[in-house]
Amino acid sequence: MTSASRETSDMDQIIERAMEQNPQSRDLLKAFGPIIARQRQLTASSKLPQVDYSSIDREKLKAGIPVGGQINLFSPDDPFTEIALSLAASVKEGMPKLTEGIDRLSDLISGGKLQLADYFKRDLSNENKTADSRIEYLNISPSNASFLMSLIARVILERRAHEITEIMGGWLTWEKGYCPVCGEFPSIALIEEEGGKRFLHCSSCGQDWRFTRVVCPYCEKEASREMNYYYVENKTQESAFVCEECRKYLITLYRAGRLHARDMDISAISLVHLDMIMQGKGYEPMTSCAWNILE
Ligand SMILES: [Zn+2]
Ligand SMILES: [Zn+2]
């Protein structure tokens, strides 16, 4: 068995188990499952050009400037088109309603009318304004387009995050609540039963990093009585961290042992019922993901 197919079957098991444990999220897991499985496969198998990491400044990292704020995490030679078309197929599989829009987008990409390298040529100071206006000009749904772009970005960023983590020797000196690689806020946290360490997870690039439990990752307010964990009855392993200062919440899992392989993004999707409850109470997620923006 190749490593890519072994990973797929691991993912299938993780998704199956998540559906059994969280039947209320079954439809969402069915929709996102094929996409996430394909992303993991592409992250493992895509041939990416080497990026020069030598200008990453550890002092800047200590001051809280993530790697993505120092260097461009994308290379103009990244295989954007290949990754895009592969992901487009899995989006159609998981979300058949998007077929028409995604097909249109795929045609523009494979016909060279939409140059993905331009989209990812991020000017660090000026985000993505030119790329967004280009997408408008092509008359494609900005939401379909930005969804696909975020999926592509994750595949490439996750690989770069692995490489950078290796070079940095971990993220022990990183003390921020946003991601040391791409700068996004976490989508979910994990607290280990043994030792009680809290790890934050970034869904934009897949990076995990340790963060103190006594500070809000979003506004950095120190823990007090105002900081709470919200639980659903009978579910002691799943909760939402709540900060009354900034009114943000963070879905949080407790891990007892390491019985099963876990995928933090699948876990986040499995717990979307907690997102509904917290948003119903007027709190906002620390970051927007395709699955936690509820109306
Ligand atoms: Zn990140
Ligand atoms: Zn806060």
Coordinates of C-alpha atoms and ligand atoms in Angstrom, one line a residue:
M1 CA 0.0 0.0 0.0
T2 CA 1.4 3.4 -0.8
S3 CA 1.5 6.0 2.0
A4 CA -1.1 8.2 0.3
S5 CA -3.7 5.3 0.2
R6 CA -2.9 4.3 3.7
E7 CA -3.6 7.8 4.8
T8 CA -6.9 7.8 3.1
S9 CA -8.0 4.6 4.8
D10 CA -6.9 6.1 8.2
M11 CA -9.0 9.2 7.4
D12 CA -12.0 7.0 6.4
Q13 CA -11.8 5.4 9.8
I14 CA -11.5 8.7 11.6
I15 CA -14.5 10.1 9.7
E16 CA -16.5 7.0 10.3
R17 CA -15.8 7.1 14.1
A18 CA -16.6 10.9 14.2
M19 CA -20.0 10.1 12.5
E20 CA -20.8 7.4 15.1
Q21 CA -19.8 9.6 18.0
N22 CA -21.5 12.8 16.7
P23 CA -24.5 11.6 14.6
Q24 CA -25.8 15.2 14.6
S25 CA -22.8 16.2 12.5
R26 CA -23.2 13.4 10.0
D27 CA -24.2 15.5 7.0
L28 CA -21.5 18.0 7.6
L29 CA -18.9 15.3 8.0
K30 CA -20.2 13.7 4.8
A31 CA -19.8 17.0 3.0
F32 CA -16.3 17.9 4.3
G33 CA -14.9 14.3 4.7
P34 CA -13.9 13.7 1.1
I35 CA -12.4 17.2 0.9
I36 CA -10.3 16.8 4.0
A37 CA -9.2 13.3 3.0
R38 CA -8.1 14.7 -0.4
Q39 CA -6.3 17.6 1.3
R40 CA -4.3 15.2 3.5
Q41 CA -3.4 13.1 0.5
L42 CA -2.3 16.1 -1.5
T43 CA -0.3 17.5 1.4
A44 CA 1.6 14.2 1.5
S45 CA 2.1 13.6 -2.2
S46 CA 2.4 17.0 -4.0
K47 CA 5.8 18.0 -5.3
L48 CA 6.4 21.5 -4.0
P49 CA 9.4 23.7 -4.8
Q50 CA 11.8 24.5 -2.0
V51 CA 11.1 27.9 -0.3
D52 CA 14.0 29.8 1.2
Y53 CA 13.5 30.0 5.0
S54 CA 16.8 31.5 5.8
S55 CA 15.4 35.0 6.4
I56 CA 13.1 33.9 9.2
D57 CA 14.1 36.0 12.1
R58 CA 13.8 34.3 15.5
E59 CA 13.8 37.7 17.2
K60 CA 10.7 38.8 15.2
L61 CA 9.1 35.5 16.1
K62 CA 9.8 36.2 19.8
A63 CA 8.1 39.6 19.3
G64 CA 5.0 37.8 17.9
I65 CA 5.5 38.2 14.1
P66 CA 4.5 34.9 12.5
V67 CA 6.5 33.3 9.7
G68 CA 3.8 34.4 7.2
G69 CA 4.4 38.0 8.2
Q70 CA 8.1 37.7 7.5
I71 CA 8.3 35.7 4.2
N72 CA 5.9 34.6 1.5
L73 CA 4.8 31.1 2.3
F74 CA 3.7 30.5 -1.3
S75 CA 6.1 30.0 -4.2
P76 CA 5.0 31.1 -7.7
D77 CA 6.1 27.6 -8.8
D78 CA 3.7 25.8 -6.4
P79 CA 1.5 23.3 -8.4
F80 CA -1.7 25.4 -7.8
T81 CA -3.6 24.2 -10.9
E82 CA -3.1 20.5 -10.1
I83 CA -4.1 20.9 -6.5
A84 CA -7.1 23.1 -7.4
L85 CA -8.5 20.6 -9.9
S86 CA -8.0 17.7 -7.6
L87 CA -9.7 19.5 -4.8
A88 CA -12.5 20.7 -7.1
A89 CA -13.4 17.1 -7.8
S90 CA -13.6 16.3 -4.0
V91 CA -15.7 19.5 -3.4
K92 CA -18.2 18.2 -6.0
E93 CA -18.2 14.8 -4.3
G94 CA -18.9 16.2 -0.9
M95 CA -21.1 19.1 -1.9
P96 CA -22.9 18.3 -5.1
K97 CA -24.9 21.5 -4.9
L98 CA -21.7 23.5 -5.7
T99 CA -21.1 21.5 -8.9
E100 CA -22.0 24.2 -11.4
G101 CA -20.0 27.0 -9.7
I102 CA -17.0 24.7 -9.1
D103 CA -17.1 23.5 -12.7
R104 CA -17.0 27.1 -14.0
L105 CA -14.1 27.8 -11.7
S106 CA -12.2 24.7 -12.8
D107 CA -12.7 25.7 -16.5
L108 CA -11.2 29.1 -15.8
I109 CA -8.3 27.6 -14.0
S110 CA -7.5 24.9 -16.5
G111 CA -8.0 27.4 -19.4
G112 CA -5.5 29.7 -17.8
K113 CA -8.0 32.6 -17.4
L114 CA -7.6 32.5 -13.7
Q115 CA -4.0 32.4 -12.7
L116 CA -3.7 31.0 -9.3
A117 CA -0.1 32.0 -8.9
D118 CA -1.3 35.6 -9.1
Y119 CA -3.9 35.1 -6.5
F120 CA -1.3 33.6 -4.1
K121 CA 1.3 36.3 -4.9
R122 CA 0.5 37.9 -1.6
D123 CA 1.7 41.3 -1.0
L124 CA 2.2 41.2 2.7
S125 CA 1.0 44.8 3.3
N126 CA -1.8 44.7 0.9
E127 CA -3.5 41.3 1.4
N128 CA -5.3 40.2 -1.7
K129 CA -7.1 43.1 -3.2
T130 CA -6.0 42.8 -6.7
A131 CA -6.8 39.1 -6.8
D132 CA -10.2 39.6 -5.4
S133 CA -11.1 42.3 -8.0
R134 CA -9.9 39.9 -10.7
I135 CA -12.3 37.2 -9.4
E136 CA -15.1 39.7 -9.5
Y137 CA -14.2 40.6 -13.1
L138 CA -14.4 37.0 -14.1
N139 CA -17.9 36.9 -12.8
I140 CA -17.5 33.9 -10.6
S141 CA -19.1 33.5 -7.2
P142 CA -16.6 35.0 -4.7
S143 CA -17.7 32.6 -2.1
N144 CA -17.0 29.5 -4.2
A145 CA -13.7 31.0 -5.3
S146 CA -12.5 31.9 -1.8
F147 CA -13.6 28.5 -0.5
L148 CA -11.5 26.7 -3.1
M149 CA -8.6 29.1 -2.5
S150 CA -8.6 28.4 1.2
L151 CA -8.6 24.7 0.5
I152 CA -5.6 25.0 -1.8
A153 CA -3.8 27.2 0.7
R154 CA -4.2 24.6 3.4
V155 CA -2.5 21.9 1.4
I156 CA 0.5 24.0 0.6
L157 CA 0.7 25.7 4.0
E158 CA 0.5 22.5 5.9
R159 CA 3.6 21.2 4.1
R160 CA 5.5 24.4 4.7
A161 CA 4.4 24.4 8.3
H162 CA 6.0 20.9 8.7
E163 CA 9.2 22.1 7.1
I164 CA 9.4 25.3 9.2
T165 CA 8.6 23.5 12.4
E166 CA 11.4 21.1 11.7
I167 CA 13.9 24.0 11.0
M168 CA 12.7 25.9 14.1
G169 CA 12.9 22.8 16.3
G170 CA 9.3 23.3 17.5
W171 CA 7.6 26.4 18.8
L172 CA 8.7 26.6 22.4
T173 CA 9.3 30.3 22.3
W174 CA 6.1 31.2 20.6
E175 CA 3.7 32.8 23.2
K176 CA 0.9 34.0 21.1
G177 CA -2.7 32.8 20.7
Y178 CA -2.5 33.1 16.9
C179 CA -0.6 30.7 14.6
P180 CA 3.2 30.9 14.5
V181 CA 3.2 29.9 10.8
C182 CA 0.3 31.8 9.2
G183 CA -1.0 34.1 11.9
E184 CA -4.6 32.8 12.0
F185 CA -6.4 32.3 15.3
P186 CA -7.2 28.7 16.3
S187 CA -10.3 26.8 15.3
I188 CA -10.1 24.3 18.1
A189 CA -8.0 23.5 21.2
L190 CA -6.9 20.2 22.8
I191 CA -6.1 19.7 26.5
E192 CA -4.1 16.7 27.4
E193 CA -5.4 14.9 30.5
E194 CA -1.9 14.0 31.5
G195 CA -0.1 17.2 32.4
G196 CA -3.0 19.4 31.4
K197 CA -1.2 21.2 28.5
R198 CA -3.3 23.1 26.1
F199 CA -2.6 22.9 22.4
L200 CA -4.2 25.2 19.9
H201 CA -4.9 24.1 16.3
C202 CA -4.9 26.3 13.2
S203 CA -7.2 25.1 10.5
S204 CA -5.7 27.4 7.9
C205 CA -2.3 25.6 7.9
G206 CA -2.8 22.7 10.2
Q207 CA -0.2 23.8 12.7
D208 CA -0.6 23.0 16.4
W209 CA 1.2 24.9 19.2
R210 CA 1.2 25.0 22.9
F211 CA -0.4 27.9 24.7
T212 CA -0.9 28.7 28.3
R213 CA -4.3 27.7 29.8
V214 CA -4.6 30.9 31.9
V215 CA -4.8 33.4 29.1
C216 CA -7.4 34.0 26.4
P217 CA -5.7 33.2 23.0
Y218 CA -7.7 36.0 21.3
C219 CA -7.4 39.0 23.6
E220 CA -4.7 37.8 25.9
K221 CA -6.7 38.6 29.0
E222 CA -5.5 36.6 31.9
A223 CA -7.7 33.9 33.3
S224 CA -10.1 35.0 36.0
R225 CA -13.5 34.0 37.2
E226 CA -14.8 35.6 34.0
M227 CA -13.2 32.8 32.0
N228 CA -15.4 29.8 31.8
Y229 CA -15.7 26.5 30.0
Y230 CA -19.1 25.6 28.7
Y231 CA -20.1 22.0 28.7
V232 CA -23.0 20.1 27.1
E233 CA -24.5 17.7 29.6
N234 CA -23.0 14.3 29.9
K235 CA -20.1 15.2 27.6
T236 CA -17.1 15.9 29.8
Q237 CA -14.6 15.7 27.0
E238 CA -16.0 18.4 24.8
S239 CA -16.4 22.0 25.8
A240 CA -16.1 25.6 24.7
F241 CA -13.7 28.0 26.3
V242 CA -15.4 31.4 26.7
C243 CA -13.9 34.8 27.3
E244 CA -16.2 37.5 28.6
E245 CA -13.7 40.2 27.8
C246 CA -13.7 39.7 24.0
R247 CA -16.8 37.6 23.7
K248 CA -15.0 34.9 21.8
Y249 CA -15.2 31.2 22.3
L250 CA -12.9 28.3 21.4
I251 CA -14.1 24.7 21.0
T252 CA -11.9 22.6 23.3
L253 CA -11.4 18.8 23.5
Y254 CA -10.0 16.9 26.4
R255 CA -7.9 13.9 25.4
A256 CA -7.6 11.0 27.8
G257 CA -4.8 8.8 26.4
R258 CA -4.1 8.3 22.7
L259 CA -6.3 5.4 21.8
H260 CA -7.3 6.6 18.4
A261 CA -5.7 8.7 15.7
R262 CA -7.4 12.1 15.7
D263 CA -7.8 14.7 13.0
M264 CA -8.3 18.1 14.6
D265 CA -10.3 19.5 11.7
I266 CA -12.6 16.5 11.7
S267 CA -13.0 17.0 15.4
A268 CA -13.9 20.6 14.9
I269 CA -16.5 19.7 12.4
S270 CA -17.9 17.0 14.6
L271 CA -18.5 19.5 17.4
V272 CA -20.4 22.1 15.4
H273 CA -23.4 21.7 17.7
L274 CA -21.3 23.6 20.3
D275 CA -20.6 26.3 17.7
M276 CA -24.4 26.7 17.3
I277 CA -24.9 26.9 21.1
M278 CA -22.2 29.4 21.6
Q279 CA -23.2 31.6 18.7
G280 CA -26.8 31.4 19.9
K281 CA -25.5 32.9 23.2
G282 CA -24.0 35.8 21.3
Y283 CA -20.3 34.7 21.3
E284 CA -18.1 34.6 18.1
P285 CA -15.6 32.0 17.0
M286 CA -11.9 33.1 17.2
T287 CA -11.6 32.4 13.5
S288 CA -14.1 31.7 10.6
C289 CA -14.0 28.3 9.0
A290 CA -16.2 27.1 6.2
W291 CA -18.1 25.0 8.8
N292 CA -18.5 27.4 11.7
I293 CA -20.1 30.4 10.1
L294 CA -23.8 29.9 11.0
E295 CA -26.6 32.1 10.1
Ligands
ZN1 ZN -1.7 28.5 10.7
ZN2 ZN -10.6 37.2 25.1

